[in-house]
Short mmCIF file of C-alpha atoms in Angstrom, two decimals:
data_model
loop_
_atom_site.label_atom_id
_atom_site.label_comp_id
_atom_site.label_asym_id
_atom_site.label_seq_id
_atom_site.Cartn_x
_atom_site.Cartn_y
_atom_site.Cartn_z
CA MET Q 1 98.65 135.64 92.13
CA ASP Q 2 95.58 133.69 93.22
CA TRP Q 3 95.49 132.68 96.91
CA ARG Q 4 95.16 129.02 95.89
CA GLU Q 5 98.61 129.08 94.32
CA ARG Q 6 100.11 129.96 97.73
CA ALA Q 7 98.16 127.34 99.70
CA LEU Q 8 100.25 124.77 101.58
CA CYS Q 9 97.86 122.00 100.56
CA GLN Q 10 99.23 122.29 97.00
CA GLY Q 11 102.18 120.15 98.11
CA GLU Q 12 100.02 117.53 99.86
CA ASP Q 13 98.03 114.50 98.75
CA PRO Q 14 94.56 115.92 97.88
CA ASP Q 15 92.87 112.86 99.42
CA LEU Q 16 94.07 114.07 102.84
CA PHE Q 17 91.58 116.95 102.66
CA PHE Q 18 88.59 114.85 101.61
CA PRO Q 19 87.95 112.24 104.32
CA ILE Q 20 85.12 109.85 103.50
CA GLY Q 21 82.76 108.71 106.25
CA ASN Q 22 82.22 109.84 109.84
CA ILE Q 23 85.09 112.22 110.56
CA ASN Q 24 84.43 112.08 114.31
CA SER Q 25 85.93 108.65 114.85
CA GLY Q 26 88.90 106.42 114.15
CA PRO Q 27 91.22 106.87 111.18
CA LEU Q 28 89.03 109.58 109.66
CA ALA Q 29 89.40 111.72 112.79
CA ILE Q 30 93.17 111.34 112.50
CA GLN Q 31 93.07 112.23 108.80
CA THR Q 32 90.96 115.30 109.57
CA ASP Q 33 93.40 116.39 112.28
CA GLU Q 34 96.32 115.96 109.87
CA ALA Q 35 94.59 118.06 107.21
CA LYS Q 36 93.75 120.76 109.75
CA SER Q 37 97.37 120.86 110.90
CA VAL Q 38 98.41 121.78 107.34
CA CYS Q 39 95.73 124.48 107.32
CA ARG Q 40 96.92 125.95 110.63
CA ARG Q 41 100.32 126.70 109.06
CA CYS Q 42 98.91 127.98 105.78
CA PRO Q 43 99.41 131.67 104.91
CA VAL Q 44 96.09 131.83 103.00
CA ARG Q 45 93.88 130.02 105.51
CA GLU Q 46 91.53 132.98 105.97
CA GLN Q 47 90.99 133.42 102.22
CA CYS Q 48 90.40 129.69 101.85
CA LEU Q 49 87.87 129.64 104.68
CA ALA Q 50 86.04 132.69 103.33
CA TRP Q 51 85.80 131.06 99.91
CA ALA Q 52 84.48 127.79 101.36
CA VAL Q 53 81.87 129.57 103.50
CA HIS Q 54 80.58 131.59 100.54
CA ALA Q 55 80.72 128.70 98.03
CA ASP Q 56 78.53 126.47 100.22
CA PRO Q 57 78.23 123.54 100.10
CA VAL Q 58 81.83 122.53 99.70
CA GLU Q 59 83.00 119.09 100.78
CA GLY Q 60 86.31 118.49 102.51
CA ILE Q 61 88.63 120.45 104.75
CA TRP Q 62 88.95 124.10 103.70
CA GLY Q 63 90.48 126.86 105.79
CA GLY Q 64 90.98 124.41 108.64
CA THR Q 65 87.28 123.54 108.94
CA THR Q 66 85.04 120.65 108.03
CA GLU Q 67 81.80 121.03 106.09
CA GLY Q 68 79.85 120.67 109.36
CA GLU Q 69 81.93 123.34 111.09
CA ARG Q 70 81.34 125.76 108.22
CA ARG Q 71 77.62 125.02 108.29
CA ALA Q 72 77.59 125.88 112.03
CA MET Q 73 79.51 129.11 111.30
CA ARG Q 74 76.89 130.13 108.73
CA ARG Q 75 74.05 129.40 111.17
CA ARG Q 76 75.71 131.47 113.92
CA THR Q 77 76.32 134.33 111.51
CA ALA Q 78 72.71 134.21 110.30
CA ARG Q 79 71.42 134.41 113.89
CA THR Q 80 73.69 137.32 114.86
CA PRO Q 81 72.34 140.68 113.62
CA GLY Q 82 75.06 142.79 112.01
CA ALA Q 83 77.59 139.95 112.07
CA THR Q 84 80.06 139.68 109.24
CA GLU Q 85 81.93 136.63 108.01
CA THR Q 86 85.66 136.26 107.48
CA ALA Q 87 86.84 138.69 104.81
CA ALA Q 88 87.85 137.22 101.47
#
């Protein structure tokens, strides 16, 4: 079974995970927080995050992170010799 089939987001409105605009303010910040709360409970969050980091660039909330958060993760990993990313 593919990890995506076990993801909790499968039972949610897909639009929840794709906020449009500046996610740091107003209703979009609330939407982002709601999407991340689904991710926090998800049994496949780590697989989802690993996929999104490796598939760069991926829009939306994946593995409980925004596109900007994943970009920062990749930069930190690139600057840290011998660092490894979340296992798929």
